[in-house]
């Protein structure tokens, strides 16, 4: 009786708040499909607080009642739609509860995956994570109808998740008549077999919210009917459902335990919010005031920002500039035919041990809102890309580091120690930003819109006379995917060693300072993160005629000087130049790419050992330092004039 009362209340709520959704379902043409009615839990709380409490505390009982109420509400609406010939009541309707903006977003009902416990079993639970495995869509029997041979009572028996969706045989007659039927003999009604789409995925908590040394936990999620195949490996999702358990797989000499599993009611993809972080208005005001102060000395302002990158490492101006330009990136270009040219830049550090490569990798991961740090061998069996694994007799795709870092940053240490199958697919992942998979009958394409920041040691002693591919055992086509390749050679320089040792000793004596207010010295990590996200979000720099002329002339010079084998890499180099120039314009808080940005992009390319240098003035990137007065020294060093002369542009830009 109580269930009937609540069914009427739920139907009344649906009629008053969601009549448009129900009307569109009634007018749909295919009655065999499954349809969803999306309901906000916050609205149910405002309309009927007592009923919302029942839905939260007993979702196993009340969600099916909600679905039945949606069918009954359709019948009420259909009575007003008699003039529509194709209108019909759809029985396969599922009410999906969205808890966004409701009190259920509190930690008790929205815990991290690692904090899910027995107390969460049976309530409406919400968890957040990244899809690391995606199983195939299967068909399972949804229910069986049995008939009692004695009293002819018909009843439904549903599959049990605990026993891996097997449907148990009934042991007694559930008839509610005045005289209790004690029959144990039943027959199966064969004409009423109902099947459902079924898929299992596995989601893992984000490493960004874990403490040092914590192991990310994962939990399997069951998707049914209209929820199947809406997410793929690498997606960020928020899943609302009912926590239950199932018996683990039967293994010899292994105890069979109950494993937690979440039966999903609502799934929300969060891919569009991957790179979004909170940027308050006062922070934006600080950025604008900062550039107002450095209006006449823009390079000094830029260097103040760069000094906030990995401040514990002394100097290395070239590396810090390259890290900033890589994290900021350029603007993605899509032509009329739909062909995309990536906006993300890639950076590779090749250097001797002890040159700070891993320090830069870890700091860059902190600057990105979404990041994955791994080694060339890969953190899982999936390695860097993706692989097919067998779980419970079923083949599933397991996402690797590049897929999990989609929309963010993937830091790869020991880049030269990649697995063979990673070497074959990472070319596509870095350039086309997708991974095409055809393994174990699973054919799909996964997105890898990620910045790759790699670090590797040279093979033995670095020989400047040999090409980079020989020194690193990395192929030429793979090296050409990197926009900047910096070689850090630990050469003996007594003057440099004296400066570095003095800096380290001075740092040991200096107490920690709070640089939060004074952005003119060293930017703190929090402000640096906000600044990078802000300029990426709000600036889409366009090349000026001057910048186009400089970049075009440099490209043509490289084409003339390149050998036939290296000619194909200069096309990628042109795209890299444009990306780096756009990134420098963003770094300088501008919406146009000027000559200075193009010259800086050329200097970064010149620092790379993968091209034939036309300006031999960069020196060892390891020994590059910050200038005291960069704007004046930029003029005095005449680097710009030297580049323009080599490009035969000195008369056009006097």
XYZ file of C-alpha atoms in Angstrom, residues 64-65 112 179 188 228 232 273 321 355 410 419 428 433 457 461 487 496 511 513 521 542 596 624 629 633 639:
27
model
C 11.799 0.790 -9.739
C 8.685 2.485 -8.320
C 36.475 9.151 -3.108
C -4.534 -19.157 2.511
C 8.781 -21.345 -16.345
C 25.750 1.393 -22.151
C 35.037 5.077 -23.145
C 35.752 20.387 -17.638
C 61.034 29.107 -21.231
C 70.813 17.942 -14.813
C 51.651 13.355 -19.785
C 57.644 -0.934 -25.061
C 49.744 8.760 -34.048
C 46.056 13.042 -31.031
C 69.401 10.014 -20.830
C 78.497 9.417 -23.554
C 70.143 18.713 -24.875
C 79.193 28.239 -13.777
C 64.139 31.337 5.253
C 59.357 33.786 1.936
C 59.906 38.555 -7.787
C 46.596 35.793 -34.492
C 59.359 39.398 -30.854
C 71.653 29.510 -19.711
C 68.027 43.601 -17.664
C 70.381 42.893 -23.276
C 70.159 38.416 -31.683
